[in-house]
GROMACS .gro file of C-alpha atoms in nm:
model
  449
    1MET     CA    1   0.006  -0.003  -0.002
    2PHE     CA    2   0.286   0.240   0.077
    3SER     CA    3   0.416   0.192  -0.285
    4ARG     CA    4   0.068   0.275  -0.452
    5VAL     CA    5   0.002   0.583  -0.210
    6LEU     CA    6   0.356   0.735  -0.277
    7SER     CA    7   0.309   0.680  -0.659
    8ALA     CA    8  -0.017   0.894  -0.593
    9LEU     CA    9   0.202   1.170  -0.420
   10ALA     CA   10   0.480   1.198  -0.647
   11PHE     CA   11   0.463   1.465  -0.868
   12ILE     CA   12   0.358   1.444  -1.209
   13LEU     CA   13   0.645   1.502  -1.424
   14PRO     CA   14   0.605   1.710  -1.772
   15CYS     CA   15   0.591   1.466  -2.099
   16PHE     CA   16   0.911   1.471  -2.267
   17CYS     CA   17   0.850   1.470  -2.620
   18LYS     CA   18   1.204   1.425  -2.705
   19VAL     CA   19   1.283   1.098  -2.535
   20TYR     CA   20   1.135   0.815  -2.800
   21GLU     CA   21   1.088   0.455  -2.714
   22VAL     CA   22   1.045   0.321  -3.057
   23VAL     CA   23   1.313   0.384  -3.332
   24PRO     CA   24   1.050   0.468  -3.612
   25ASN     CA   25   0.957   0.766  -3.420
   26LEU     CA   26   1.335   0.914  -3.402
   27PRO     CA   27   1.343   1.191  -3.707
   28SER     CA   28   1.680   1.044  -3.833
   29LEU     CA   29   1.941   0.771  -3.755
   30SER     CA   30   2.222   1.013  -3.880
   31TYR     CA   31   2.352   1.261  -3.605
   32ASP     CA   32   2.676   1.436  -3.554
   33PHE     CA   33   2.738   1.277  -3.229
   34VAL     CA   34   2.602   0.975  -3.079
   35VAL     CA   35   2.632   0.949  -2.685
   36VAL     CA   36   2.636   0.542  -2.545
   37GLY     CA   37   2.462   0.565  -2.226
   38GLY     CA   38   2.214   0.816  -2.081
   39GLY     CA   39   2.376   0.792  -1.745
   40THR     CA   40   2.544   1.019  -1.501
   41ALA     CA   41   2.803   1.130  -1.754
   42GLY     CA   42   2.637   1.074  -2.081
   43ASN     CA   43   2.346   1.302  -2.039
   44VAL     CA   44   2.579   1.612  -1.928
   45VAL     CA   45   2.790   1.539  -2.256
   46ALA     CA   46   2.462   1.551  -2.450
   47ASN     CA   47   2.345   1.903  -2.286
   48ARG     CA   48   2.672   2.035  -2.356
   49LEU     CA   49   2.687   1.924  -2.676
   50THR     CA   50   2.336   2.082  -2.799
   51GLU     CA   51   2.426   2.416  -2.653
   52ASN     CA   52   2.561   2.448  -2.995
   53PRO     CA   53   2.264   2.469  -3.229
   54ASN     CA   54   2.451   2.334  -3.532
   55PHE     CA   55   2.546   2.017  -3.358
   56SER     CA   56   2.276   1.727  -3.365
   57VAL     CA   57   2.309   1.471  -3.072
   58LEU     CA   58   2.136   1.115  -3.019
   59VAL     CA   59   2.175   0.955  -2.657
   60LEU     CA   60   2.114   0.555  -2.676
   61GLU     CA   61   2.016   0.430  -2.324
   62ALA     CA   62   1.970   0.076  -2.242
   63GLY     CA   63   1.766   0.129  -1.957
   64VAL     CA   64   1.378   0.256  -1.918
   65SER     CA   65   1.248   0.614  -1.848
   66ASN     CA   66   1.287   0.763  -1.500
   67GLU     CA   67   0.962   0.937  -1.531
   68GLY     CA   68   0.706   0.822  -1.276
   69VAL     CA   69   0.915   0.581  -1.120
   70THR     CA   70   0.868   0.656  -0.753
   71ASP     CA   71   1.166   0.468  -0.618
   72SER     CA   72   1.386   0.725  -0.788
   73ILE     CA   73   1.185   1.020  -0.734
   74VAL     CA   74   1.108   0.994  -0.357
   75PRO     CA   75   1.435   1.018  -0.177
   76PHE     CA   76   1.374   0.785   0.085
   77ARG     CA   77   1.272   0.502  -0.128
   78ALA     CA   78   1.611   0.465  -0.283
   79GLN     CA   79   1.702   0.177  -0.144
   80ASP     CA   80   1.408  -0.022  -0.300
   81LEU     CA   81   1.594   0.026  -0.629
   82LEU     CA   82   1.894  -0.191  -0.519
   83ALA     CA   83   1.642  -0.487  -0.458
   84GLU     CA   84   1.772  -0.783  -0.677
   85PRO     CA   85   1.660  -0.825  -0.946
   86ASN     CA   86   1.462  -0.550  -1.077
   87ILE     CA   87   1.418  -0.374  -1.395
   88TYR     CA   88   1.621  -0.057  -1.278
   89GLU     CA   89   1.922  -0.288  -1.262
   90TRP     CA   90   2.156  -0.463  -1.510
   91ASN     CA   91   2.147  -0.718  -1.222
   92TYR     CA   92   2.509  -0.793  -1.268
   93THR     CA   93   2.695  -1.044  -1.026
   94THR     CA   94   3.068  -1.100  -0.974
   95VAL     CA   95   3.284  -1.419  -1.074
   96PRO     CA   96   3.388  -1.588  -0.771
   97GLN     CA   97   3.573  -1.381  -0.531
   98PRO     CA   98   3.858  -1.553  -0.331
   99GLY     CA   99   3.862  -1.262  -0.069
  100LEU     CA  100   3.496  -1.343   0.005
  101ASN     CA  101   3.522  -1.710   0.018
  102GLY     CA  102   3.415  -1.776  -0.326
  103ARG     CA  103   3.107  -1.617  -0.304
  104ASN     CA  104   2.935  -1.430  -0.612
  105ILE     CA  105   2.829  -1.061  -0.522
  106PRO     CA  106   2.587  -0.823  -0.683
  107ILE     CA  107   2.720  -0.536  -0.870
  108SER     CA  108   2.485  -0.256  -0.864
  109ARG     CA  109   2.462  -0.090  -1.206
  110ALA     CA  110   2.146   0.133  -1.306
  111HIS     CA  111   1.943   0.043  -1.590
  112ILE     CA  112   1.750   0.356  -1.606
  113LEU     CA  113   1.771   0.700  -1.772
  114GLY     CA  114   2.007   0.933  -1.540
  115GLY     CA  115   2.208   0.607  -1.483
  116CYS     CA  116   2.355   0.587  -1.128
  117SER     CA  117   2.241   0.939  -1.038
  118ALA     CA  118   1.888   0.812  -1.085
  119HIS     CA  119   1.957   0.522  -0.874
  120ASN     CA  120   2.206   0.591  -0.605
  121GLY     CA  121   2.202   0.699  -0.246
  122MET     CA  122   2.226   1.060  -0.348
  123GLY     CA  123   2.541   1.151  -0.126
  124TYR     CA  124   2.718   1.458  -0.281
  125THR     CA  125   3.061   1.457  -0.222
  126ARG     CA  126   3.353   1.607  -0.415
  127GLY     CA  127   3.727   1.498  -0.368
  128SER     CA  128   3.990   1.633  -0.181
  129ALA     CA  129   4.201   1.928  -0.327
  130GLU     CA  130   4.507   1.717  -0.262
  131ALA     CA  131   4.349   1.443  -0.485
  132TYR     CA  132   4.273   1.668  -0.791
  133ASP     CA  133   4.623   1.820  -0.737
  134ARG     CA  134   4.786   1.500  -0.747
  135PHE     CA  135   4.584   1.425  -1.057
  136ALA     CA  136   4.718   1.734  -1.219
  137ALA     CA  137   5.054   1.649  -1.149
  138VAL     CA  138   5.055   1.281  -1.264
  139THR     CA  139   4.920   1.392  -1.608
  140GLY     CA  140   5.089   1.708  -1.630
  141ASP     CA  141   4.770   1.880  -1.694
  142GLU     CA  142   4.664   2.188  -1.459
  143GLY     CA  143   4.299   2.148  -1.600
  144TRP     CA  144   4.266   1.888  -1.337
  145SER     CA  145   4.365   2.066  -1.024
  146TRP     CA  146   4.108   2.163  -0.773
  147ASN     CA  147   4.120   2.556  -0.879
  148SER     CA  148   4.062   2.446  -1.207
  149LEU     CA  149   3.777   2.209  -1.151
  150LEU     CA  150   3.596   2.428  -0.886
  151PRO     CA  151   3.442   2.654  -1.148
  152TYR     CA  152   3.297   2.340  -1.316
  153PHE     CA  153   3.163   2.217  -0.999
  154PHE     CA  154   2.982   2.561  -0.950
  155LYS     CA  155   2.854   2.509  -1.325
  156ASN     CA  156   2.688   2.177  -1.227
  157GLU     CA  157   2.567   2.267  -0.870
  158LYS     CA  158   2.245   2.445  -0.794
  159TRP     CA  159   2.242   2.482  -0.399
  160THR     CA  160   1.899   2.472  -0.267
  161GLU     CA  161   1.711   2.504   0.048
  162PRO     CA  162   1.625   2.172   0.215
  163ALA     CA  163   1.298   2.032   0.216
  164ASP     CA  164   1.174   2.157   0.581
  165HIS     CA  165   1.350   2.505   0.507
  166HIS     CA  166   1.522   2.460   0.833
  167ASP     CA  167   1.821   2.706   0.943
  168THR     CA  168   2.132   2.591   0.768
  169ARG     CA  169   2.380   2.861   0.919
  170GLY     CA  170   2.674   2.687   1.054
  171GLN     CA  171   2.602   2.349   0.866
  172PHE     CA  172   2.783   2.464   0.530
  173ASP     CA  173   3.001   2.684   0.360
  174PRO     CA  174   2.809   2.911   0.085
  175SER     CA  175   3.160   3.023  -0.050
  176VAL     CA  176   3.219   2.680  -0.184
  177HIS     CA  177   2.897   2.608  -0.335
  178SER     CA  178   2.674   2.778  -0.631
  179THR     CA  179   2.315   2.850  -0.686
  180THR     CA  180   2.336   2.880  -1.050
  181GLY     CA  181   2.403   2.548  -1.192
  182ILE     CA  182   2.193   2.294  -1.305
  183ASN     CA  183   2.183   1.998  -1.058
  184SER     CA  184   2.033   2.050  -0.712
  185VAL     CA  185   2.217   1.998  -0.389
  186SER     CA  186   2.083   2.047  -0.059
  187LEU     CA  187   2.138   1.958   0.320
  188ALA     CA  188   1.918   1.689   0.455
  189GLY     CA  189   1.551   1.792   0.515
  190PHE     CA  190   1.355   1.692   0.836
  191PRO     CA  191   1.684   1.557   1.004
  192TRP     CA  192   1.639   1.326   1.281
  193PRO     CA  193   1.747   1.508   1.584
  194ILE     CA  194   1.886   1.254   1.824
  195ILE     CA  195   2.126   1.075   1.604
  196SER     CA  196   2.222   1.430   1.472
  197GLN     CA  197   2.295   1.574   1.831
  198HIS     CA  198   2.509   1.260   1.925
  199ILE     CA  199   2.725   1.279   1.623
  200ILE     CA  200   2.780   1.653   1.649
  201GLN     CA  201   2.867   1.619   2.026
  202ALA     CA  202   3.120   1.352   1.934
  203THR     CA  203   3.322   1.635   1.756
  204LYS     CA  204   3.327   1.857   2.090
  205GLU     CA  205   3.428   1.559   2.293
  206LEU     CA  206   3.705   1.396   2.056
  207PRO     CA  207   3.813   1.729   1.865
  208ASP     CA  208   4.129   1.598   1.766
  209GLU     CA  209   4.032   1.279   1.632
  210TRP     CA  210   3.703   1.379   1.491
  211PRO     CA  211   3.702   1.764   1.429
  212PHE     CA  212   3.409   1.930   1.333
  213ASN     CA  213   3.404   2.019   0.955
  214LEU     CA  214   3.176   2.289   0.841
  215ASP     CA  215   3.162   2.181   0.458
  216ILE     CA  216   3.295   1.851   0.358
  217ASN     CA  217   3.290   1.973  -0.002
  218SER     CA  218   3.559   2.279   0.063
  219GLY     CA  219   3.847   2.070  -0.045
  220LYS     CA  220   3.953   1.978   0.278
  221PRO     CA  221   3.711   1.696   0.389
  222LEU     CA  222   3.861   1.563   0.722
  223GLY     CA  223   3.634   1.581   1.022
  224VAL     CA  224   3.292   1.537   1.081
  225GLY     CA  225   3.036   1.749   0.907
  226TRP     CA  226   2.661   1.764   0.738
  227LEU     CA  227   2.595   1.542   0.439
  228GLN     CA  228   2.504   1.708   0.112
  229SER     CA  229   2.282   1.541  -0.141
  230THR     CA  230   2.159   1.562  -0.460
  231ILE     CA  231   1.786   1.659  -0.359
  232GLY     CA  232   1.578   1.965  -0.449
  233GLY     CA  233   1.252   2.037  -0.310
  234GLY     CA  234   1.221   1.700  -0.176
  235GLU     CA  235   1.298   1.514  -0.487
  236ARG     CA  236   1.608   1.338  -0.632
  237SER     CA  237   1.801   1.562  -0.886
  238SER     CA  238   1.960   1.358  -1.140
  239SER     CA  239   2.118   1.392  -1.464
  240ALA     CA  240   1.772   1.308  -1.628
  241THR     CA  241   1.589   1.550  -1.419
  242SER     CA  242   1.847   1.842  -1.460
  243TYR     CA  243   2.041   1.803  -1.759
  244LEU     CA  244   1.761   1.637  -1.970
  245GLY     CA  245   1.517   1.859  -1.786
  246PRO     CA  246   1.265   2.058  -1.950
  247LYS     CA  247   1.463   2.333  -1.995
  248PHE     CA  248   1.676   2.120  -2.215
  249ILE     CA  249   1.505   1.834  -2.356
  250HIS     CA  250   1.317   2.032  -2.621
  251ARG     CA  251   1.599   2.129  -2.799
  252LYS     CA  252   1.556   2.043  -3.180
  253ASN     CA  253   1.899   1.917  -3.180
  254LEU     CA  254   1.890   1.642  -2.886
  255HIS     CA  255   1.723   1.319  -2.897
  256VAL     CA  256   1.702   1.007  -2.652
  257LEU     CA  257   1.633   0.654  -2.738
  258LEU     CA  258   1.536   0.426  -2.448
  259ASN     CA  259   1.540   0.076  -2.451
  260ALA     CA  260   1.838   0.049  -2.683
  261GLN     CA  261   2.127  -0.187  -2.596
  262VAL     CA  262   2.436  -0.117  -2.801
  263SER     CA  263   2.624  -0.410  -2.888
  264LYS     CA  264   2.925  -0.293  -3.072
  265LEU     CA  265   3.078  -0.004  -3.272
  266ALA     CA  266   3.010  -0.023  -3.656
  267ASP     CA  267   3.153   0.072  -3.960
  268SER     CA  268   3.538   0.059  -3.857
  269ARG     CA  269   3.796   0.204  -4.119
  270HIS     CA  270   4.157   0.324  -4.096
  271VAL     CA  271   4.181   0.716  -4.122
  272ASP     CA  272   4.574   0.827  -4.140
  273GLY     CA  273   4.669   0.508  -3.971
  274LYS     CA  274   4.421   0.511  -3.708
  275LEU     CA  275   4.130   0.308  -3.637
  276THR     CA  276   3.781   0.506  -3.670
  277PHE     CA  277   3.417   0.407  -3.641
  278GLY     CA  278   3.113   0.572  -3.807
  279GLY     CA  279   2.829   0.429  -3.624
  280VAL     CA  280   2.696   0.265  -3.337
  281GLN     CA  281   2.497  -0.087  -3.368
  282PHE     CA  282   2.220  -0.116  -3.088
  283LEU     CA  283   1.925  -0.369  -3.038
  284HIS     CA  284   1.595  -0.239  -3.002
  285GLY     CA  285   1.291  -0.451  -3.000
  286GLY     CA  286   1.438  -0.748  -3.126
  287ALA     CA  287   1.628  -0.572  -3.427
  288LEU     CA  288   1.946  -0.444  -3.486
  289PHE     CA  289   2.009  -0.082  -3.597
  290VAL     CA  290   2.284   0.136  -3.671
  291ALA     CA  291   2.300   0.500  -3.557
  292GLN     CA  292   2.562   0.696  -3.781
  293ALA     CA  293   2.800   0.966  -3.610
  294ALA     CA  294   2.918   1.215  -3.861
  295LYS     CA  295   3.140   1.384  -3.580
  296GLU     CA  296   3.215   1.144  -3.272
  297ILE     CA  297   3.091   0.845  -3.094
  298ILE     CA  298   3.099   0.911  -2.715
  299LEU     CA  299   3.107   0.614  -2.510
  300SER     CA  300   2.973   0.658  -2.161
  301ALA     CA  301   2.832   0.341  -2.104
  302GLY     CA  302   2.999   0.303  -1.714
  303PRO     CA  303   3.290   0.096  -1.601
  304VAL     CA  304   3.122  -0.206  -1.708
  305GLY     CA  305   2.918  -0.126  -2.022
  306THR     CA  306   3.215   0.070  -2.158
  307PRO     CA  307   3.481  -0.205  -2.164
  308GLY     CA  308   3.188  -0.451  -2.310
  309VAL     CA  309   3.116  -0.234  -2.601
  310LEU     CA  310   3.494  -0.174  -2.659
  311LEU     CA  311   3.546  -0.579  -2.649
  312HIS     CA  312   3.238  -0.665  -2.877
  313SER     CA  313   3.393  -0.427  -3.132
  314GLY     CA  314   3.725  -0.605  -3.137
  315ILE     CA  315   3.926  -0.359  -2.927
  316GLY     CA  316   4.116  -0.575  -2.630
  317ASP     CA  317   4.335  -0.856  -2.571
  318GLN     CA  318   4.361  -1.018  -2.875
  319ALA     CA  319   4.419  -1.385  -2.711
  320ALA     CA  320   4.105  -1.330  -2.530
  321LEU     CA  321   3.888  -1.198  -2.817
  322THR     CA  322   3.988  -1.466  -3.047
  323ALA     CA  323   3.897  -1.723  -2.795
  324LEU     CA  324   3.540  -1.578  -2.817
  325GLY     CA  325   3.537  -1.555  -3.185
  326ILE     CA  326   3.559  -1.155  -3.202
  327PRO     CA  327   3.791  -1.046  -3.477
  328THR     CA  328   4.041  -0.823  -3.335
  329LEU     CA  329   4.062  -0.466  -3.453
  330LEU     CA  330   4.314  -0.318  -3.203
  331ASP     CA  331   4.509  -0.551  -2.980
  332LEU     CA  332   4.491  -0.337  -2.627
  333PRO     CA  333   4.514  -0.606  -2.332
  334SER     CA  334   4.429  -0.348  -2.061
  335VAL     CA  335   4.064  -0.335  -2.193
  336GLY     CA  336   3.828  -0.482  -1.951
  337ARG     CA  337   4.102  -0.534  -1.669
  338ASN     CA  338   4.229  -0.410  -1.340
  339ALA     CA  339   3.868  -0.333  -1.220
  340SER     CA  340   3.873  -0.182  -0.847
  341ASP     CA  341   3.605  -0.100  -0.625
  342GLN     CA  342   3.578   0.045  -0.243
  343PRO     CA  343   3.464  -0.202   0.006
  344VAL     CA  344   3.187  -0.125   0.234
  345ILE     CA  345   3.163  -0.260   0.601
  346VAL     CA  346   2.891  -0.218   0.851
  347ALA     CA  347   2.923  -0.233   1.198
  348GLY     CA  348   2.637  -0.196   1.448
  349TRP     CA  349   2.595  -0.093   1.792
  350SER     CA  350   2.277  -0.170   2.017
  351VAL     CA  351   2.159   0.196   2.164
  352ASN     CA  352   1.873   0.262   2.432
  353SER     CA  353   1.662   0.445   2.162
  354THR     CA  354   1.372   0.357   1.971
  355GLN     CA  355   1.380   0.698   1.756
  356THR     CA  356   1.425   0.562   1.427
  357LEU     CA  357   1.274   0.648   1.075
  358ASP     CA  358   1.102   0.316   1.075
  359SER     CA  359   0.830   0.445   1.314
  360ILE     CA  360   0.566   0.450   1.016
  361LEU     CA  361   0.707   0.216   0.828
  362GLN     CA  362   0.721  -0.069   1.079
  363ASN     CA  363   0.378  -0.007   1.211
  364ALA     CA  364   0.110  -0.137   0.991
  365THR     CA  365  -0.172   0.091   1.195
  366ARG     CA  366  -0.008   0.390   1.169
  367LEU     CA  367   0.079   0.342   0.820
  368ASN     CA  368  -0.278   0.287   0.741
  369ASP     CA  369  -0.401   0.584   0.946
  370ALA     CA  370  -0.129   0.808   0.789
  371PHE     CA  371  -0.322   0.742   0.445
  372THR     CA  372  -0.691   0.680   0.568
  373GLN     CA  373  -0.744   0.879   0.857
  374PRO     CA  374  -0.443   1.141   0.841
  375THR     CA  375  -0.411   1.382   1.158
  376LEU     CA  376  -0.200   1.661   1.104
  377SER     CA  377   0.085   1.483   1.290
  378LEU     CA  378   0.074   1.174   1.074
  379LYS     CA  379   0.041   1.419   0.749
  380GLU     CA  380   0.350   1.578   0.865
  381GLU     CA  381   0.535   1.279   0.950
  382LEU     CA  382   0.443   1.118   0.595
  383ILE     CA  383   0.566   1.436   0.418
  384SER     CA  384   0.871   1.459   0.588
  385LEU     CA  385   0.896   1.046   0.533
  386LYS     CA  386   0.845   1.113   0.142
  387LYS     CA  387   1.111   1.410   0.121
  388ARG     CA  388   1.373   1.283   0.337
  389GLY     CA  389   1.679   1.166   0.193
  390SER     CA  390   1.884   0.884   0.321
  391GLU     CA  391   1.872   0.778   0.656
  392SER     CA  392   2.192   0.958   0.706
  393TYR     CA  393   2.229   1.313   0.801
  394SER     CA  394   2.615   1.336   0.916
  395VAL     CA  395   2.937   1.195   0.710
  396ALA     CA  396   3.268   1.193   0.841
  397PHE     CA  397   3.606   1.150   0.621
  398ALA     CA  398   3.929   1.035   0.775
  399SER     CA  399   4.278   0.975   0.701
  400CYS     CA  400   4.381   0.601   0.646
  401HIS     CA  401   4.721   0.667   0.795
  402ASN     CA  402   4.532   0.753   1.098
  403SER     CA  403   4.306   0.445   1.136
  404ARG     CA  404   4.356   0.233   1.411
  405ASP     CA  405   4.107  -0.012   1.358
  406VAL     CA  406   4.059  -0.307   1.117
  407SER     CA  407   4.035  -0.108   0.811
  408ARG     CA  408   4.439  -0.029   0.844
  409ARG     CA  409   4.504  -0.370   0.740
  410VAL     CA  410   4.284  -0.400   0.471
  411VAL     CA  411   4.306  -0.036   0.295
  412VAL     CA  412   4.589   0.048   0.077
  413CYS     CA  413   4.682   0.400   0.153
  414PRO     CA  414   4.829   0.593  -0.148
  415PHE     CA  415   4.735   0.931  -0.011
  416ARG     CA  416   4.879   1.230   0.167
  417GLU     CA  417   4.794   1.242   0.550
  418ASP     CA  418   4.591   1.581   0.486
  419SER     CA  419   4.365   1.373   0.244
  420ASP     CA  420   4.049   1.139   0.322
  421GLY     CA  421   4.098   0.782   0.239
  422ILE     CA  422   3.795   0.646   0.468
  423GLN     CA  423   3.427   0.778   0.448
  424TYR     CA  424   3.165   0.695   0.755
  425ILE     CA  425   2.831   0.727   0.751
  426TYR     CA  426   2.590   0.716   1.024
  427GLU     CA  427   2.229   0.574   1.031
  428SER     CA  428   1.959   0.509   1.288
  429GLN     CA  429   1.753   0.218   1.221
  430ARG     CA  430   1.557  -0.090   1.329
  431VAL     CA  431   1.702  -0.433   1.258
  432ALA     CA  432   1.598  -0.802   1.336
  433ARG     CA  433   1.846  -1.013   1.500
  434PHE     CA  434   1.819  -1.398   1.485
  435CYS     CA  435   1.978  -1.552   1.787
  436SER     CA  436   1.823  -1.857   1.974
  437ARG     CA  437   1.495  -1.650   1.920
  438PRO     CA  438   1.403  -1.343   1.720
  439VAL     CA  439   1.460  -1.034   1.885
  440ILE     CA  440   1.415  -0.685   1.754
  441SER     CA  441   1.650  -0.448   1.849
  442PHE     CA  442   1.749  -0.083   1.775
  443PHE     CA  443   2.093  -0.019   1.612
  444LEU     CA  444   2.321   0.284   1.544
  445SER     CA  445   2.484   0.168   1.237
  446LEU     CA  446   2.791   0.279   1.058
  447LYS     CA  447   2.893   0.245   0.713
  448HIS     CA  448   3.258   0.242   0.682
  449SER     CA  449   3.373   0.269   0.326
   0.00000   0.00000   0.00000
C-alpha cells in the first residue's frame, strides 16, 4: 500500500517529447554525435554539446525512463531500487571472489535514464583538493587541479534549501557552493535530531580525532560534517531530471532513445593510420539498427558497459577476443581489466533509543492511518518521510594513515595524510537479530567505506 500511495503523492512530471521509446519515431538515425549511455555523465555531455545549435546529438540508453518511477523520485525510497533483481538494475554479479570465500556478489549498475544518478543514495561528496592536484601532477595537466575544476563544480551545482526549510547556518560554507548551476544539491531535510545531536557532540568530545568540518566539500574533507545530497524540493535531482530537464530536452538538436542496448561500434575504417568507427550498432525491440555519427561517438556506458562495448567491437586482448570468436581490430590488453571498487563495511551498535525512521514503516496501523485517517501530525510525518533523503545526515572523512582499526590492515593508502581515505556514514535504524529466538533491536549503524 505504501508504494501505491507514494506513487500518487509523487509529482507528475511533464511529458518529454524528445525522449523516444521506438526507433521509427526518431526523426533520423544520422547525427553529428552519438552518446552511448544516458547515465550520469552521458546526459551532461549531450546537454553541453547541444548548447551549439549546429550539433545534432542522439543519446542511446539501454534502460527505461525515469519518469514516474517513485523509487527514484522519492529520496527515502532509494533503497528499493537496489533490490535484486529488478528492471532498474542490470542485475550483474561477480565471478567467485577469493577474498569472500568464493561467493558471487551483486554489482549494482543502473538500468534507467539518468544512470546511477537516478539510482544511487544521492550523497554529494567532492574529492579532496589534494587528490585533484595529484591528478594534475601525474598527468601534467593543470586542468585537473582543484582550482581549475572548482568553476565546473559551480557550473554543475544548484544549491537549494532543504525540504523542511530549516536554518542551515553553521551547517555548510556558502563560499564553496553555487546557486546558479543545473543539478540540485541540498542539506538533508527533516533531520533526525537524536542521531545528529550525538554525532555533532562527538566532535566536541573528541576534537583531535574527529574535528567538526563546516563543509566536507570545501576541498578539505577531513572531519565530521553535515551530509549534502543531490535533492531539490524533496525530490531526487539526477542527470535525467536536470541535464535532460524540460529546459533542455526540447532542444531540436537533442534526441534520446530508450531501451536501446548497444552491442558494438560499427563501420570501422582506418584514417591516417588510426582505427575509427562511423556508427553504433544497437538492439531495440528484437531488431538491430545502426546509428551513424558524422563527428564523434562518445562511450559513456559506465565501468562495466564501456569495456563491454569495446570488447565486442574488437578492441581488447587479442588472445581473449580470438577465444570468443571476435575479430581483433586493435590489440589493447588493458581493456576490461584491473577493475577495482571500494569495500563497504557495516558495523552496528545497540543503543537505548527507539527513535528511528521506521516509526511509520514498521507499524501497519500507523501506516494505514497516515493515509486513511490522517491527523495533522501523521500528515507531517508522512510528508517528512517522503521528502527525507537517506537515513544519514552526518558524514565523516578520516585519513587512512591515522586509522587504528581493522581498516588499516585492509586499506591500501596511497594518499597524503591530509587527504581522505575512509568515509563514515551514520544511520539509526531498526533491524532484526536472529539468535536462539528472534529479537527485535534498535541499532546505530556506521557504514565504513
